[in-house]
Coordinates of C-alpha atoms and ligand atoms in Angstrom, one line a residue:
M1 CA 80.6 -126.1 32.8
T2 CA 82.6 -129.2 33.3
L3 CA 80.9 -132.3 31.9
L4 CA 83.5 -135.0 32.7
E5 CA 86.2 -134.8 35.4
L6 CA 88.9 -137.4 36.1
E7 CA 90.9 -136.9 39.3
D8 CA 93.9 -139.0 40.1
V9 CA 92.5 -142.0 38.3
T10 CA 94.3 -145.4 38.7
A11 CA 93.5 -148.5 36.7
F12 CA 94.4 -152.2 36.9
Y13 CA 94.4 -155.3 34.7
E14 CA 94.4 -158.1 37.3
S15 CA 97.0 -156.9 39.7
V16 CA 99.0 -154.9 37.2
Q17 CA 98.6 -151.1 37.6
V18 CA 98.6 -149.3 34.2
L19 CA 97.2 -145.8 35.2
D20 CA 99.0 -144.1 38.0
G21 CA 97.0 -140.9 38.7
V22 CA 95.4 -139.5 35.5
S23 CA 93.5 -136.2 35.7
L24 CA 91.7 -134.4 33.0
S25 CA 88.5 -132.5 32.4
V26 CA 86.2 -132.1 29.4
P27 CA 84.0 -129.0 29.3
D28 CA 80.4 -129.4 28.2
Q29 CA 80.4 -129.4 24.4
G30 CA 84.2 -129.3 24.4
A31 CA 86.7 -131.6 22.7
V32 CA 89.9 -132.8 24.5
G33 CA 92.7 -135.0 23.2
I34 CA 94.7 -137.7 24.9
L35 CA 98.1 -138.1 23.3
G36 CA 101.0 -140.4 24.0
A37 CA 103.1 -143.3 22.7
N38 CA 102.1 -146.9 22.5
G39 CA 101.2 -148.3 25.9
A40 CA 101.0 -145.0 27.6
G41 CA 97.5 -145.7 28.9
K42 CA 95.3 -143.8 26.5
T43 CA 92.9 -146.7 25.7
T44 CA 92.8 -147.6 29.4
T45 CA 91.8 -144.1 30.3
L46 CA 88.8 -144.4 28.0
R47 CA 88.0 -147.9 29.5
A48 CA 88.2 -146.4 33.0
I49 CA 85.4 -144.0 32.0
S50 CA 83.2 -146.5 30.3
G51 CA 83.5 -149.0 33.1
T52 CA 85.4 -151.9 31.5
V53 CA 88.5 -151.9 33.7
R54 CA 89.0 -151.8 37.5
T55 CA 89.7 -148.2 38.7
G56 CA 90.5 -146.0 41.6
G57 CA 90.3 -142.2 42.0
R58 CA 87.4 -140.0 41.0
I59 CA 85.4 -140.0 37.8
V60 CA 82.6 -137.5 37.7
F61 CA 80.2 -137.1 34.8
D62 CA 77.5 -134.4 34.8
G63 CA 77.9 -134.1 38.6
K64 CA 77.6 -137.8 39.2
D65 CA 80.3 -140.1 40.5
I66 CA 80.4 -142.9 37.9
R67 CA 83.5 -144.7 38.9
G68 CA 82.7 -148.4 39.4
M69 CA 79.5 -148.3 37.4
R70 CA 78.8 -151.1 34.9
P71 CA 79.4 -150.2 31.1
D72 CA 75.6 -150.4 30.4
Q73 CA 74.9 -147.9 33.2
V74 CA 77.6 -145.5 32.0
A75 CA 76.2 -145.8 28.4
A76 CA 72.7 -145.1 29.7
L77 CA 73.9 -141.8 31.2
G78 CA 75.0 -140.6 27.8
I79 CA 78.5 -141.7 27.2
A80 CA 79.3 -143.5 23.9
H81 CA 82.5 -145.4 23.5
V82 CA 83.8 -145.9 19.9
P83 CA 86.5 -148.4 20.6
E84 CA 89.9 -149.0 19.0
G85 CA 89.3 -151.7 16.3
R86 CA 85.9 -150.2 15.7
G87 CA 83.7 -153.1 17.1
T88 CA 81.1 -153.0 14.4
L89 CA 78.9 -156.1 14.0
G90 CA 80.1 -157.8 10.8
D91 CA 77.0 -160.0 10.2
L92 CA 74.6 -157.0 10.4
T93 CA 73.9 -154.5 7.7
V94 CA 75.0 -150.9 8.0
R95 CA 71.4 -149.9 8.8
D96 CA 71.1 -152.5 11.5
N97 CA 74.4 -151.5 13.0
L98 CA 73.0 -148.0 13.3
R99 CA 69.7 -149.3 14.8
V100 CA 71.7 -151.3 17.4
G101 CA 73.5 -148.0 18.3
A102 CA 70.0 -146.6 19.2
Y103 CA 68.8 -149.6 21.2
L104 CA 68.3 -147.7 24.4
R105 CA 66.2 -145.0 22.9
K106 CA 62.5 -144.8 22.9
D107 CA 62.0 -142.0 20.4
R108 CA 61.7 -144.2 17.3
K109 CA 60.8 -141.3 14.9
A110 CA 63.9 -139.4 16.0
V111 CA 66.0 -142.5 15.5
D112 CA 65.1 -142.5 11.7
T113 CA 65.9 -138.8 11.5
D114 CA 69.3 -139.5 13.1
I115 CA 70.1 -142.4 10.8
E116 CA 69.5 -139.9 7.9
Y117 CA 71.8 -137.4 9.6
C118 CA 74.6 -140.1 9.9
L119 CA 74.2 -140.9 6.3
D120 CA 74.5 -137.2 5.4
L121 CA 77.6 -136.9 7.6
F122 CA 79.1 -140.1 6.1
P123 CA 77.8 -140.3 2.5
N124 CA 80.0 -143.5 1.9
L125 CA 77.6 -145.3 4.3
Q126 CA 74.6 -144.2 2.3
D127 CA 76.0 -146.2 -0.7
R128 CA 76.5 -149.3 1.6
I129 CA 73.4 -149.1 3.7
T130 CA 72.3 -152.7 2.9
S131 CA 75.9 -154.2 2.9
N132 CA 77.1 -156.2 5.9
A133 CA 79.5 -154.3 8.0
S134 CA 82.1 -157.0 7.3
A135 CA 82.1 -156.1 3.6
L136 CA 83.1 -152.4 4.3
S137 CA 86.5 -151.0 3.8
G138 CA 88.5 -149.9 6.9
G139 CA 87.5 -146.3 6.4
E140 CA 83.9 -147.2 6.0
Q141 CA 83.9 -149.4 9.1
Q142 CA 85.4 -146.5 11.1
M143 CA 82.7 -144.2 9.8
L144 CA 80.1 -146.8 10.8
A145 CA 81.7 -147.1 14.3
V146 CA 81.4 -143.4 14.9
A147 CA 77.9 -143.2 13.4
R148 CA 76.8 -146.0 15.7
G149 CA 78.1 -144.0 18.6
I150 CA 76.2 -141.0 17.5
M151 CA 73.0 -143.1 17.3
S152 CA 72.8 -143.4 21.1
K153 CA 72.4 -139.6 21.2
P154 CA 75.3 -139.3 23.7
R155 CA 76.4 -136.1 25.5
L156 CA 80.0 -137.4 25.4
L157 CA 81.7 -139.4 22.7
L158 CA 84.9 -141.4 23.6
L159 CA 86.8 -141.9 20.4
D160 CA 89.8 -144.3 20.3
E161 CA 92.2 -144.0 17.4
A162 CA 89.7 -143.2 14.7
S163 CA 92.6 -142.8 12.2
L164 CA 94.3 -146.1 12.9
G165 CA 95.2 -148.1 9.8
L166 CA 93.5 -145.6 7.4
A167 CA 95.1 -143.9 4.4
P168 CA 95.9 -140.2 5.2
S169 CA 93.1 -138.9 3.0
T170 CA 90.6 -141.3 4.5
A171 CA 91.6 -140.3 8.0
R172 CA 91.2 -136.7 7.1
N173 CA 87.7 -137.4 5.8
V174 CA 86.7 -139.1 9.0
Y175 CA 88.1 -136.3 11.1
D176 CA 86.4 -133.6 8.9
A177 CA 83.1 -135.4 9.5
I178 CA 83.7 -135.6 13.2
H179 CA 84.5 -131.9 13.3
R180 CA 81.3 -131.1 11.5
L181 CA 79.4 -133.3 14.0
R182 CA 81.0 -131.4 16.8
T183 CA 80.0 -128.1 15.4
E184 CA 76.4 -129.1 14.6
S185 CA 75.6 -131.3 17.6
G186 CA 77.6 -129.9 20.5
I187 CA 78.4 -133.5 21.6
A188 CA 81.5 -133.3 23.9
M189 CA 84.4 -135.5 22.8
L190 CA 87.4 -137.2 24.4
V191 CA 89.7 -138.2 21.7
V192 CA 92.6 -140.7 21.8
E193 CA 95.0 -140.2 18.8
Q194 CA 98.5 -141.2 17.9
N195 CA 98.4 -138.7 15.1
A196 CA 98.6 -135.4 17.0
N197 CA 98.4 -133.3 13.9
L198 CA 95.0 -134.8 13.1
A199 CA 93.9 -134.5 16.8
F200 CA 94.7 -130.8 16.8
T201 CA 92.3 -130.2 13.9
L202 CA 89.5 -131.3 16.3
V203 CA 90.4 -130.7 19.9
D204 CA 90.8 -127.4 21.9
S205 CA 93.2 -128.9 24.4
A206 CA 95.0 -132.1 25.1
T207 CA 96.9 -134.0 27.7
V208 CA 100.0 -136.1 27.1
L209 CA 100.3 -139.4 28.9
E210 CA 103.5 -141.3 29.7
T211 CA 103.5 -144.6 31.5
G212 CA 100.0 -144.0 32.9
R213 CA 100.4 -140.4 34.1
N214 CA 99.9 -136.9 32.7
V215 CA 103.2 -135.3 31.7
L216 CA 101.8 -132.2 29.9
T217 CA 98.5 -130.6 29.5
G218 CA 97.7 -127.5 27.4
T219 CA 95.7 -125.9 24.6
S220 CA 96.2 -127.3 21.1
A221 CA 98.0 -124.1 20.2
E222 CA 100.3 -124.3 23.2
L223 CA 101.1 -128.0 22.6
R224 CA 101.7 -127.6 18.9
G225 CA 104.3 -125.0 19.6
M226 CA 106.4 -127.1 22.0
D227 CA 109.5 -128.7 20.7
E228 CA 109.2 -131.9 22.7
I229 CA 105.6 -132.4 21.3
R230 CA 106.9 -131.7 17.8
R231 CA 109.7 -134.2 18.2
A232 CA 107.7 -137.0 19.8
Y233 CA 104.3 -136.7 18.1
L234 CA 104.4 -134.5 15.0
G235 CA 107.3 -136.1 13.2
G236 CA 110.1 -133.5 13.6
Ligands
LIG1 P1 98.1 -148.2 22.3 O1 98.0 -147.1 21.4 O2 99.2 -149.2 22.0 O3 96.7 -148.9 22.5 P2 97.7 -147.0 24.8 O4 98.3 -145.7 25.2 O5 96.2 -146.9 24.4 O6 98.5 -147.6 23.7 P3 96.9 -148.9 26.7 O7 96.3 -149.8 25.7 O8 96.0 -148.2 27.6 O9 97.9 -147.9 26.0 O10 97.8 -149.9 27.6 C1 98.5 -149.4 28.8 C2 99.3 -150.6 29.4 O11 98.4 -151.6 29.8 C3 100.3 -151.2 28.4 O12 101.4 -151.5 29.1 C4 99.6 -152.5 28.0 O13 100.5 -153.5 27.7 C5 98.8 -152.8 29.2 N1 97.5 -153.5 28.9 C6 96.5 -153.1 28.0 N2 95.5 -154.0 28.0 C7 95.8 -155.0 28.8 C8 95.1 -156.2 29.3 N3 93.9 -156.5 28.8 N4 95.8 -156.9 30.2 C9 97.0 -156.6 30.7 N5 97.7 -155.5 30.3 C10 97.1 -154.7 29.4

């Protein structure tokens, strides 16, 4: 079953059009990548879904047309956006950031269980549970951003550049944990990544954007085997 479908989506900042007909679909419990160079429109595609940019076209989540909904309405339907730059709340502790992620939930007991799950998934956070988020390393902040997304118990996670600015081994750790999350939770994922090699460890398929349109879509195995993908995104 398809969980999320974008059909011919356009997006605008003021009067400037930056998406020019993006289409993609994410199966229920599936993971799909969005690849492309700087400025191709990857982040804007995630913003189009979470309702933070003006859009045209069709955006259907779980059978419902969500295009034009407010960000809080989209979140309430079960879409969690982990933004580029992480967006953790620096003045709050790790534990409070996790609680904030769960603010829409009523099942308080399950919230505590899920906090424990996040700490098991990201043991570094366990050691920093009473630290303010602003005191964390870049890798720990990224882990916290993902964990906060999980705390809303989403059906779909939008992940923007989870590896950005991290040392290669830290980026691997973060992706390994997200992979484990995927296997254990069945949360569907739409993943923006500049590092295609890393993305392919997680996603089953991907689409490549160029100046706001899809130029290639395929399974991870297909895309990995293509010379133009190798040259542009895999370093040779
Ligand atoms: P990056 O990896 O650099 O974030 P991206 O593929 O995610 O690249 P977007 O951030 O979606 O690309 O940007 C797409 C285009 O929209 C770019 O030309 C960018 O300059 C422009 N853009 C992004 N944000 C805004 C904004 N707030 N106002 C105006 N133009 C913007």
